[in-house]
């Protein structure tokens, strides 16, 4: 069964850093584009970043560009989100999500359960 | 940047038909996908490429996309359909990025 399991969420001070991980299993990880999607408490979904299956192309929302960085390890079947210069408005539940194709631009057919990032002093 | 507009809430009686709209500039020229999110759970894909249903999604769920509005229709609504629904597209006009609508809370 295909699964995604996020980890790494924590309470962090403004300006701090954090790295999220998403462990994939049950499918050929390197064949599929992956994204991070976040949801602030009581709010809607916000797409954050996407990466091509090969890992050589990345895309970012304007709100995170230059502060958050997506990457993947196709040997370890893991997706990452390096989060730097964190702000209060980065507080959210962070989901990793899979697309059914290698290049980002379709839909998300598999989601993890999310990991919570709280930015507060 | 491209924006999608959804009504914050829709209410419907059990057994009736619910209609949830997703507005965007010339949205009919792109593919729209729909997700259902129940409280405390991750989103689940219910419609992809405007009208297609993943396996396991009831035929009661249907959708259309034309002009400036995409529409998700749920017929014979059940209590278990109560959830938040989000539309989603990819915006490649300026840079390649995902876009979600603000979400619609369906109350049954």
CSV table of C-alpha atoms in Angstrom, one decimal:
chain,number,residue,atom,x,y,z
A,1,UNK,CA,0.0,0.0,0.0
A,2,UNK,CA,1.4,3.4,-1.0
A,3,UNK,CA,2.0,5.7,2.0
A,4,UNK,CA,3.5,9.0,3.0
A,5,UNK,CA,4.7,9.7,6.5
A,6,UNK,CA,5.8,13.2,7.5
A,7,UNK,CA,8.0,14.0,10.5
A,8,UNK,CA,10.1,16.8,11.9
A,9,UNK,CA,7.5,19.3,12.9
A,10,UNK,CA,8.2,21.2,16.1
A,11,UNK,CA,7.9,24.4,18.0
A,12,UNK,CA,10.5,26.9,16.8
A,13,UNK,CA,11.3,30.5,17.5
A,14,UNK,CA,10.9,33.2,14.8
A,15,UNK,CA,14.0,33.3,12.6
A,16,UNK,CA,14.8,29.7,13.4
A,17,UNK,CA,15.2,26.7,11.1
A,18,UNK,CA,13.7,23.3,10.8
A,19,UNK,CA,13.8,20.4,8.4
A,20,UNK,CA,10.8,18.3,7.6
A,21,UNK,CA,10.9,14.8,6.2
A,22,UNK,CA,8.4,12.7,4.3
A,23,UNK,CA,9.1,9.0,4.0
A,24,UNK,CA,7.5,7.3,1.0
A,25,UNK,CA,6.7,3.6,0.7
A,26,UNK,CA,4.7,1.3,-1.5
A,27,UNK,CA,5.5,3.0,-4.8
A,28,UNK,CA,8.4,3.9,-7.1
A,29,UNK,CA,9.2,7.2,-5.4
A,30,UNK,CA,11.6,8.5,-8.1
A,31,UNK,CA,9.0,8.3,-10.8
A,32,UNK,CA,6.7,10.9,-9.3
A,33,UNK,CA,6.6,14.6,-8.6
A,34,UNK,CA,6.1,15.5,-5.0
A,35,UNK,CA,4.8,18.7,-3.3
A,36,UNK,CA,4.5,20.2,0.1
A,37,UNK,CA,1.1,21.7,1.0
A,38,UNK,CA,0.4,23.5,4.2
A,39,UNK,CA,-2.7,24.4,6.2
A,40,UNK,CA,-2.6,27.1,8.9
A,41,UNK,CA,-4.9,26.4,11.9
A,42,UNK,CA,-8.5,26.8,10.8
A,43,UNK,CA,-7.5,27.9,7.3
A,44,UNK,CA,-7.4,26.5,3.8
A,45,UNK,CA,-4.8,24.6,1.9
A,46,UNK,CA,-1.8,26.4,0.5
A,47,UNK,CA,0.6,24.9,-2.0
A,48,UNK,CA,4.2,25.5,-0.9
A,49,UNK,CA,6.7,23.8,-3.2
A,50,UNK,CA,7.0,21.0,-5.8
A,51,UNK,CA,9.9,18.9,-7.1
A,52,UNK,CA,10.3,16.8,-10.2
A,53,UNK,CA,10.7,13.1,-9.8
A,54,UNK,CA,14.4,13.2,-10.7
A,55,UNK,CA,14.9,16.1,-8.3
A,56,UNK,CA,16.4,18.4,-10.8
A,57,UNK,CA,13.6,21.0,-11.0
A,58,UNK,CA,11.9,22.8,-8.2
A,59,UNK,CA,9.0,25.3,-7.8
A,60,UNK,CA,8.0,27.6,-4.9
A,61,UNK,CA,5.2,29.8,-3.8
A,62,UNK,CA,6.1,33.4,-3.6
A,63,UNK,CA,5.4,33.4,0.2
A,64,UNK,CA,8.3,30.9,0.8
A,65,UNK,CA,10.8,31.6,-2.0
A,66,UNK,CA,14.3,32.1,-0.7
A,67,UNK,CA,13.4,30.7,2.8
A,68,UNK,CA,12.1,27.2,2.2
A,69,UNK,CA,13.9,24.6,0.1
A,70,UNK,CA,12.5,21.3,-1.2
A,71,UNK,CA,14.7,18.4,-2.0
A,72,UNK,CA,14.5,14.6,-2.3
A,73,UNK,CA,16.6,11.5,-1.8
A,74,UNK,CA,15.5,8.9,-4.3
A,75,UNK,CA,17.7,6.3,-2.7
A,76,UNK,CA,16.2,6.7,0.7
A,77,UNK,CA,12.7,7.4,-0.8
A,78,UNK,CA,12.4,10.6,1.3
A,79,UNK,CA,11.2,14.1,0.5
A,80,UNK,CA,12.5,17.1,2.5
A,81,UNK,CA,11.6,20.6,3.2
A,82,UNK,CA,14.4,22.8,4.7
A,83,UNK,CA,12.8,25.7,6.4
A,84,UNK,CA,14.9,28.8,7.2
A,85,UNK,CA,14.1,32.3,8.6
A,86,UNK,CA,10.8,31.0,9.9
A,87,UNK,CA,8.0,33.5,10.6
A,88,UNK,CA,4.8,33.3,12.6
A,89,UNK,CA,2.8,32.9,9.4
A,90,UNK,CA,4.6,29.7,8.6
A,91,UNK,CA,2.8,28.1,11.4
A,92,UNK,CA,0.8,25.3,9.8
A,93,UNK,CA,0.3,21.6,9.4
A,94,UNK,CA,2.6,20.6,6.5
A,95,UNK,CA,1.5,17.8,4.2
A,96,UNK,CA,3.5,16.0,1.6
A,97,UNK,CA,1.6,15.0,-1.5
A,98,UNK,CA,2.3,12.9,-4.5
A,99,UNK,CA,1.4,13.4,-8.1
A,100,UNK,CA,0.8,10.5,-10.5
A,101,UNK,CA,3.4,11.8,-13.0
A,102,UNK,CA,7.1,12.8,-12.9
A,103,UNK,CA,6.6,16.5,-13.7
A,104,UNK,CA,4.7,18.7,-11.3
A,105,UNK,CA,1.5,20.1,-12.8
A,106,UNK,CA,-1.3,17.5,-12.3
A,107,UNK,CA,-3.1,16.6,-9.2
A,108,UNK,CA,-2.3,15.1,-5.8
A,109,UNK,CA,-3.4,11.4,-5.6
A,110,UNK,CA,-1.8,10.6,-2.3
A,111,UNK,CA,-1.3,12.6,0.9
A,112,UNK,CA,0.4,12.1,4.2
A,113,UNK,CA,-1.2,12.9,7.5
A,114,UNK,CA,0.9,16.0,8.1
A,115,UNK,CA,3.4,17.3,10.6
A,116,UNK,CA,2.8,20.4,12.7
A,117,UNK,CA,5.2,23.4,12.6
A,118,UNK,CA,4.6,26.1,15.2
A,119,UNK,CA,6.6,29.3,15.0
A,120,UNK,CA,6.4,31.3,18.2
A,121,UNK,CA,8.6,32.8,20.9
B,1,UNK,CA,-1.0,35.5,-9.4
B,2,UNK,CA,-3.9,33.3,-10.4
B,3,UNK,CA,-6.7,33.1,-7.8
B,4,UNK,CA,-9.6,30.7,-7.3
B,5,UNK,CA,-12.7,31.8,-5.5
B,6,UNK,CA,-15.0,29.5,-3.6
B,7,UNK,CA,-18.1,30.2,-1.5
B,8,UNK,CA,-17.1,29.8,2.2
B,9,UNK,CA,-20.1,27.6,2.9
B,10,UNK,CA,-22.9,25.6,1.3
B,11,UNK,CA,-25.8,24.0,3.2
B,12,UNK,CA,-27.9,21.2,1.8
B,13,UNK,CA,-30.5,18.8,3.2
B,14,UNK,CA,-29.9,15.1,3.1
B,15,UNK,CA,-30.9,13.6,-0.2
B,16,UNK,CA,-30.7,16.8,-2.1
B,17,UNK,CA,-28.1,18.1,-4.5
B,18,UNK,CA,-25.1,20.2,-3.4
B,19,UNK,CA,-23.3,22.5,-5.8
B,20,UNK,CA,-19.9,24.0,-5.0
B,21,UNK,CA,-18.4,26.6,-7.4
B,22,UNK,CA,-14.8,27.5,-8.1
B,23,UNK,CA,-14.3,30.8,-9.9
B,24,UNK,CA,-11.2,31.8,-11.8
B,25,UNK,CA,-10.3,33.8,-14.9
B,26,UNK,CA,-10.9,31.5,-17.9
B,27,UNK,CA,-10.7,28.5,-15.6
B,28,UNK,CA,-12.3,26.5,-18.3
B,29,UNK,CA,-9.1,26.5,-20.3
B,30,UNK,CA,-7.2,24.6,-17.6
B,31,UNK,CA,-7.7,21.4,-15.6
B,32,UNK,CA,-9.4,21.5,-12.3
B,33,UNK,CA,-9.1,19.0,-9.5
B,34,UNK,CA,-11.3,18.7,-6.3
B,35,UNK,CA,-10.4,17.4,-2.9
B,36,UNK,CA,-12.6,16.5,0.1
B,37,UNK,CA,-11.2,17.1,3.6
B,38,UNK,CA,-13.0,15.9,6.7
B,39,UNK,CA,-12.1,17.3,10.2
B,40,UNK,CA,-8.7,16.1,11.4
B,41,UNK,CA,-7.9,14.2,8.2
B,42,UNK,CA,-5.8,14.8,5.1
B,43,UNK,CA,-7.4,15.9,1.9
B,44,UNK,CA,-8.7,13.2,-0.5
B,45,UNK,CA,-8.9,13.5,-4.2
B,46,UNK,CA,-12.5,13.2,-5.4
B,47,UNK,CA,-12.4,14.7,-9.0
B,48,UNK,CA,-9.4,15.1,-11.3
B,49,UNK,CA,-9.1,16.6,-14.8
B,50,UNK,CA,-12.4,18.4,-14.5
B,51,UNK,CA,-14.7,15.4,-14.5
B,52,UNK,CA,-12.9,12.2,-13.7
B,53,UNK,CA,-13.5,10.2,-10.5
B,54,UNK,CA,-10.8,8.2,-8.8
B,55,UNK,CA,-11.8,4.6,-8.0
B,56,UNK,CA,-13.8,4.4,-4.9
B,57,UNK,CA,-15.4,7.8,-5.2
B,58,UNK,CA,-19.2,7.4,-5.6
B,59,UNK,CA,-20.9,8.3,-8.8
B,60,UNK,CA,-22.8,10.9,-6.8
B,61,UNK,CA,-19.8,13.1,-7.2
B,62,UNK,CA,-19.6,14.9,-10.6
B,63,UNK,CA,-18.1,18.1,-11.9
B,64,UNK,CA,-17.8,20.4,-14.8
B,65,UNK,CA,-15.6,23.2,-16.0
B,66,UNK,CA,-16.5,25.9,-18.4
B,67,UNK,CA,-15.8,29.6,-18.9
B,68,UNK,CA,-14.9,31.2,-15.6
B,69,UNK,CA,-16.4,28.6,-13.3
B,70,UNK,CA,-15.8,25.0,-12.3
B,71,UNK,CA,-18.5,23.2,-10.4
B,72,UNK,CA,-18.5,20.2,-8.1
B,73,UNK,CA,-21.9,18.6,-7.8
B,74,UNK,CA,-22.8,16.1,-5.1
B,75,UNK,CA,-26.2,14.4,-5.7
B,76,UNK,CA,-28.3,12.6,-3.1
B,77,UNK,CA,-26.1,14.1,-0.4
B,78,UNK,CA,-25.4,12.0,2.7
B,79,UNK,CA,-24.4,13.0,6.2
B,80,UNK,CA,-21.0,11.5,5.5
B,81,UNK,CA,-20.4,14.1,2.7
B,82,UNK,CA,-20.1,16.9,5.3
B,83,UNK,CA,-16.6,18.2,4.8
B,84,UNK,CA,-14.5,21.0,3.3
B,85,UNK,CA,-14.0,20.9,-0.4
B,86,UNK,CA,-11.1,22.5,-2.3
B,87,UNK,CA,-10.6,23.1,-6.0
B,88,UNK,CA,-7.0,23.2,-7.4
B,89,UNK,CA,-5.3,24.1,-10.6
B,90,UNK,CA,-1.7,24.6,-11.8
B,91,UNK,CA,-0.8,28.2,-12.8
B,92,UNK,CA,1.9,28.2,-15.5
B,93,UNK,CA,1.2,31.8,-16.7
B,94,UNK,CA,4.2,33.3,-14.9
B,95,UNK,CA,5.8,30.5,-13.0
B,96,UNK,CA,4.8,27.0,-12.4
B,97,UNK,CA,2.9,26.8,-9.2
B,98,UNK,CA,-0.1,25.1,-7.5
B,99,UNK,CA,-3.2,27.1,-6.6
B,100,UNK,CA,-6.0,26.1,-4.2
B,101,UNK,CA,-9.3,27.7,-3.8
B,102,UNK,CA,-10.1,29.0,-0.3
B,103,UNK,CA,-12.3,26.0,0.4
B,104,UNK,CA,-16.0,25.5,0.9
B,105,UNK,CA,-17.5,24.0,4.1
B,106,UNK,CA,-20.4,21.7,3.1
B,107,UNK,CA,-23.0,21.3,5.9
B,108,UNK,CA,-25.6,18.6,5.6
